[in-house]
């Protein structure tokens, strides 16, 4: 198992398949994009599947989330999913995506073995979408969401980040829309993971702000703590349920004590936390001829050194140099 010194066990693996993205969200990267990883630096399909196999068979991982960048830009995605679906024990697999391209891939991904998707959508207004992402792709995302639902990639979860002066008043509207469409909406506090390092805590929309806005239109009943488990989202029943809304308060109400995640970057580095400033190299071991047992031992060692928390509230906190697109969400 992947145990740390605080008694936490990592059973949820986040796998970044690429650092590339076809949007330029203002809270993630500059308009001109970033210097992408060169192809030789990226893990191959075989290397990704091998690491997931080691994680599931030797290290106790039961959940695999494919992320990016934008994972739908990975040419071998469907094949990777299909191969991982054949593993014993089989991990439960999900995908975090911006939804562009999901309309044409949802059915194939479901048939390959993908269980569900998380789709990022911050606004219902196409013009606001363009200002936030610097792309005119709002309709593509909506069609991708519908395709995922029709393909059975459920529950379809929608992730939304609220930004001051852009979409900060949209929380009730987004929730009403999600309830009508049958999606599970989760608001995520903006985190200090932008490539520009422009994040300011005193300018962010907090979980408290979001809940206050939602309560102007809905009655929210807190979900019981035992139902949350290690999930990052605090959830509320909406108007008595059964539908829910979630808030991931990574900054103001961090959930580090219950964290069960381990992360693998697109270039084969283990990260113990989104906000970690150190990484452990598995790609070098893979390409150097290491055995499965040796790789598993390296992975265990990396996770044993996981810190107690992200440290955002600590005056000494330093934002990671690698942006979200390189780390994997």
XYZ file of C-alpha atoms in Angstrom:
329
model
C 0.000 0.000 0.000
C 0.947 3.661 -0.307
C 1.138 4.752 3.315
C 2.437 8.036 4.721
C 3.712 8.916 8.180
C 0.335 10.392 9.149
C -1.498 7.122 8.588
C -3.130 8.098 5.310
C -3.344 5.476 2.579
C -3.393 6.563 -1.078
C -5.921 4.557 -3.093
C -6.805 7.241 -5.676
C -4.325 7.783 -8.533
C -4.483 10.900 -10.720
C -2.680 10.348 -14.032
C -1.832 13.324 -16.237
C -1.686 12.205 -19.878
C -0.470 15.476 -21.391
C 0.354 19.021 -20.349
C -1.236 20.420 -23.521
C -4.638 22.066 -23.592
C -6.897 23.579 -26.257
C -8.238 26.286 -23.934
C -6.388 29.157 -22.259
C -8.313 29.601 -19.018
C -7.268 32.805 -17.297
C -6.792 31.059 -13.940
C -4.539 28.402 -15.449
C -2.236 29.695 -18.186
C -1.352 32.750 -20.293
C -3.021 33.411 -23.621
C 0.047 32.346 -25.584
C 0.141 28.990 -23.822
C 3.197 27.366 -22.275
C 6.342 25.606 -23.378
C 4.944 22.097 -23.730
C 6.819 18.968 -22.785
C 8.709 17.402 -25.684
C 7.359 14.016 -26.817
C 10.405 12.037 -25.565
C 9.754 13.426 -22.075
C 6.210 12.111 -21.989
C 5.420 8.639 -20.751
C 4.475 6.268 -23.550
C 1.170 4.410 -23.543
C 2.964 1.236 -22.444
C 4.699 3.061 -19.598
C 1.439 4.576 -18.375
C -0.333 1.222 -18.375
C 2.591 -0.448 -16.615
C 2.612 2.161 -13.838
C -1.148 1.864 -13.401
C -0.795 -1.908 -13.243
C 1.855 -1.612 -10.532
C -0.333 0.861 -8.659
C -3.392 -1.378 -8.737
C -1.827 -4.803 -8.274
C 1.049 -3.992 -5.911
C 0.139 -0.718 -4.179
C -3.581 -0.923 -3.440
C -4.865 1.767 -5.822
C -8.551 1.287 -6.607
C -9.450 4.546 -8.412
C -7.721 6.031 -11.471
C -8.528 9.512 -12.784
C -7.080 10.534 -16.168
C -6.280 14.244 -16.306
C -4.125 16.769 -18.152
C -3.747 19.401 -19.508
C -6.593 18.127 -21.612
C -6.534 14.309 -21.689
C -8.718 14.089 -24.797
C -5.709 15.457 -26.711
C -3.826 12.232 -25.945
C -4.003 10.132 -29.160
C -3.851 6.791 -27.333
C -6.431 7.601 -24.654
C -9.070 5.051 -25.629
C -6.472 2.296 -25.875
C -5.034 3.181 -22.468
C -8.502 3.006 -20.925
C -9.241 -0.338 -22.590
C -5.982 -1.879 -21.386
C -6.497 -0.634 -17.841
C -10.046 -2.044 -17.863
C -8.486 -5.487 -18.319
C -6.347 -5.221 -15.193
C -7.023 -7.455 -12.195
C -8.126 -6.012 -9.902
C -9.837 -3.561 -12.225
C -9.649 0.055 -11.055
C -12.652 2.346 -11.307
C -11.737 4.880 -14.010
C -12.814 8.457 -14.592
C -11.689 11.406 -16.695
C -11.403 15.129 -16.029
C -11.853 17.106 -19.258
C -12.855 20.485 -20.616
C -15.415 18.651 -22.744
C -14.089 19.730 -26.140
C -13.981 16.576 -28.243
C -16.131 14.613 -25.816
C -19.069 14.594 -28.220
C -17.161 12.360 -30.644
C -15.302 10.230 -28.052
C -17.789 9.630 -25.228
C -19.247 6.417 -26.622
C -15.846 4.936 -27.496
C -14.500 5.762 -24.049
C -17.511 4.148 -22.385
C -17.129 1.031 -24.516
C -13.410 0.929 -23.640
C -14.282 0.823 -19.943
C -14.347 4.401 -18.677
C -16.843 4.741 -15.835
C -17.598 8.466 -15.684
C -16.379 12.008 -16.419
C -15.842 15.367 -14.746
C -16.292 18.266 -17.168
C -15.070 21.790 -16.483
C -17.604 24.527 -17.273
C -17.480 27.853 -15.441
C -20.321 29.750 -17.087
C -23.539 29.388 -19.065
C -22.863 32.549 -21.048
C -20.879 32.049 -24.307
C -19.335 35.527 -24.134
C -18.179 35.036 -20.558
C -16.828 31.635 -21.583
C -14.769 33.280 -24.310
C -13.392 35.874 -21.889
C -12.447 33.173 -19.384
C -11.007 30.621 -21.816
C -9.989 32.863 -24.743
C -11.744 30.443 -27.092
C -15.207 30.231 -28.728
C -15.985 26.645 -27.724
C -18.919 26.963 -25.347
C -21.326 24.963 -27.535
C -18.734 22.194 -27.914
C -18.608 21.768 -24.142
C -22.405 21.619 -23.836
C -22.590 19.002 -26.587
C -19.800 17.037 -24.938
C -21.664 17.014 -21.638
C -24.831 15.756 -23.313
C -22.875 13.059 -25.153
C -21.293 11.863 -21.927
C -24.695 11.606 -20.280
C -26.148 9.704 -23.236
C -23.166 7.344 -23.321
C -23.694 6.432 -19.665
C -20.563 8.096 -18.260
C -22.502 8.890 -15.122
C -22.731 10.561 -12.770
C -21.573 13.390 -15.004
C -19.955 15.950 -12.724
C -19.466 19.576 -13.708
C -16.605 21.536 -12.158
C -16.932 25.328 -11.987
C -14.492 27.993 -10.802
C -15.936 31.421 -10.000
C -13.811 34.476 -10.724
C -14.371 38.056 -9.499
C -15.857 40.328 -12.142
C -16.426 37.494 -14.598
C -18.854 34.833 -13.410
C -19.025 35.447 -9.657
C -22.825 35.951 -9.740
C -23.592 32.763 -11.667
C -23.660 30.185 -8.865
C -27.475 29.921 -8.534
C -27.960 29.894 -12.313
C -25.343 27.177 -12.771
C -26.937 25.028 -10.093
C -30.438 25.408 -11.520
C -29.142 24.393 -14.941
C -27.239 21.388 -13.557
C -30.309 20.169 -11.679
C -32.405 20.399 -14.836
C -29.814 18.538 -16.923
C -29.106 15.843 -14.339
C -25.464 16.813 -13.765
C -23.785 16.984 -10.368
C -22.304 20.456 -9.936
C -19.180 21.122 -7.895
C -17.696 24.544 -7.319
C -13.931 24.684 -6.851
C -12.116 27.528 -5.136
C -9.459 29.065 -7.352
C -6.104 27.626 -6.304
C -2.555 29.003 -6.521
C -1.610 26.842 -9.487
C -1.699 29.324 -12.372
C 1.347 29.547 -14.618
C 1.419 33.340 -14.229
C 1.558 33.141 -10.407
C -1.079 35.862 -10.304
C -3.310 34.217 -7.688
C -4.304 36.436 -4.804
C -6.108 34.999 -1.811
C -7.851 38.245 -0.948
C -9.395 38.375 -4.432
C -10.744 34.847 -4.707
C -14.375 33.711 -4.425
C -14.483 31.532 -1.306
C -16.638 28.544 -0.405
C -18.486 30.818 2.013
C -19.238 33.273 -0.794
C -20.532 30.474 -3.013
C -22.805 29.003 -0.361
C -24.188 32.421 0.537
C -25.047 33.003 -3.112
C -26.681 29.583 -3.547
C -28.819 30.034 -0.455
C -30.510 33.049 -2.017
C -32.382 30.557 -4.227
C -32.016 27.093 -2.694
C -32.249 25.344 0.667
C -29.017 23.474 1.359
C -28.778 20.639 3.885
C -25.265 19.403 4.750
C -24.495 15.822 3.830
C -23.446 13.660 6.750
C -19.682 13.643 7.278
C -19.454 9.855 7.063
C -20.944 9.990 3.562
C -18.164 12.290 2.417
C -15.278 10.000 3.349
C -12.090 11.154 1.620
C -13.910 13.022 -1.157
C -12.601 16.568 -1.652
C -16.057 18.064 -2.066
C -18.282 19.008 0.846
C -21.780 18.233 -0.400
C -25.233 19.568 0.338
C -28.671 18.202 -0.480
C -30.520 20.750 -2.610
C -34.089 21.527 -1.501
C -34.261 18.289 0.457
C -32.537 16.126 -2.161
C -31.867 13.717 -3.625
C -29.794 15.965 -5.911
C -26.657 17.482 -4.463
C -24.182 20.290 -4.971
C -20.570 20.181 -3.878
C -17.927 22.744 -2.960
C -14.214 21.944 -3.015
C -12.700 24.460 -0.611
C -9.043 23.616 -1.172
C -7.915 26.993 0.132
C -10.283 27.999 2.929
C -11.280 24.529 4.225
C -8.531 22.117 3.113
C -9.217 18.394 3.392
C -5.613 17.228 3.767
C -6.267 15.001 6.808
C -8.399 12.666 4.711
C -6.428 12.881 1.466
C -6.074 9.524 -0.311
C -4.417 10.708 -3.523
C -1.176 10.035 -5.313
C -0.361 11.833 -8.559
C 1.580 10.935 -11.669
C 2.632 13.689 -14.068
C 2.715 13.293 -17.831
C 6.514 12.996 -17.686
C 6.479 10.272 -15.052
C 6.971 12.105 -11.770
C 5.190 11.131 -8.559
C 3.635 14.068 -6.720
C 2.279 13.591 -3.230
C 0.157 16.757 -3.374
C -1.052 19.319 -5.908
C 0.982 21.917 -4.023
C 4.133 19.845 -3.573
C 7.426 21.469 -4.518
C 9.240 18.131 -4.844
C 8.747 15.170 -7.161
C 10.047 11.607 -7.405
C 11.152 10.287 -10.786
C 9.594 7.018 -11.950
C 10.255 7.601 -15.641
C 13.998 7.287 -15.107
C 13.518 4.019 -13.258
C 11.208 2.684 -15.975
C 13.634 3.484 -18.745
C 16.600 2.332 -16.704
C 15.299 -1.230 -16.527
C 13.896 -1.233 -12.985
C 11.659 -4.126 -11.997
C 8.058 -3.707 -10.897
C 9.129 -4.319 -7.311
C 11.795 -1.609 -7.520
C 9.354 0.898 -8.999
C 6.790 0.073 -6.314
C 9.440 0.637 -3.655
C 10.296 4.062 -5.109
C 6.614 4.972 -5.139
C 6.150 3.881 -1.520
C 9.170 5.920 -0.473
C 7.798 9.012 -2.202
C 4.416 8.729 -0.495
C 5.978 8.009 2.909
C 7.399 11.533 2.764
C 4.046 13.210 2.124
C 3.556 16.328 4.247
C 0.716 16.800 6.707
C -0.970 19.441 4.571
C -0.728 21.718 1.572
C 0.441 24.598 3.754
C -1.523 27.319 1.987
C -2.177 29.047 5.322
C 1.488 28.944 6.286
C 3.377 32.241 5.781
C 6.198 30.231 4.187
C 3.927 28.737 1.478
C 5.491 28.789 -1.968
C 3.412 28.200 -5.080
C 4.689 25.244 -7.142
C 6.724 26.216 -10.161
C 4.887 23.731 -12.355
C 1.400 24.969 -13.293
C -1.796 22.965 -13.087
C -1.547 21.854 -16.711
C 1.781 20.143 -16.037
C 0.804 18.661 -12.665
C -2.586 17.243 -13.566
C -5.781 18.256 -11.765
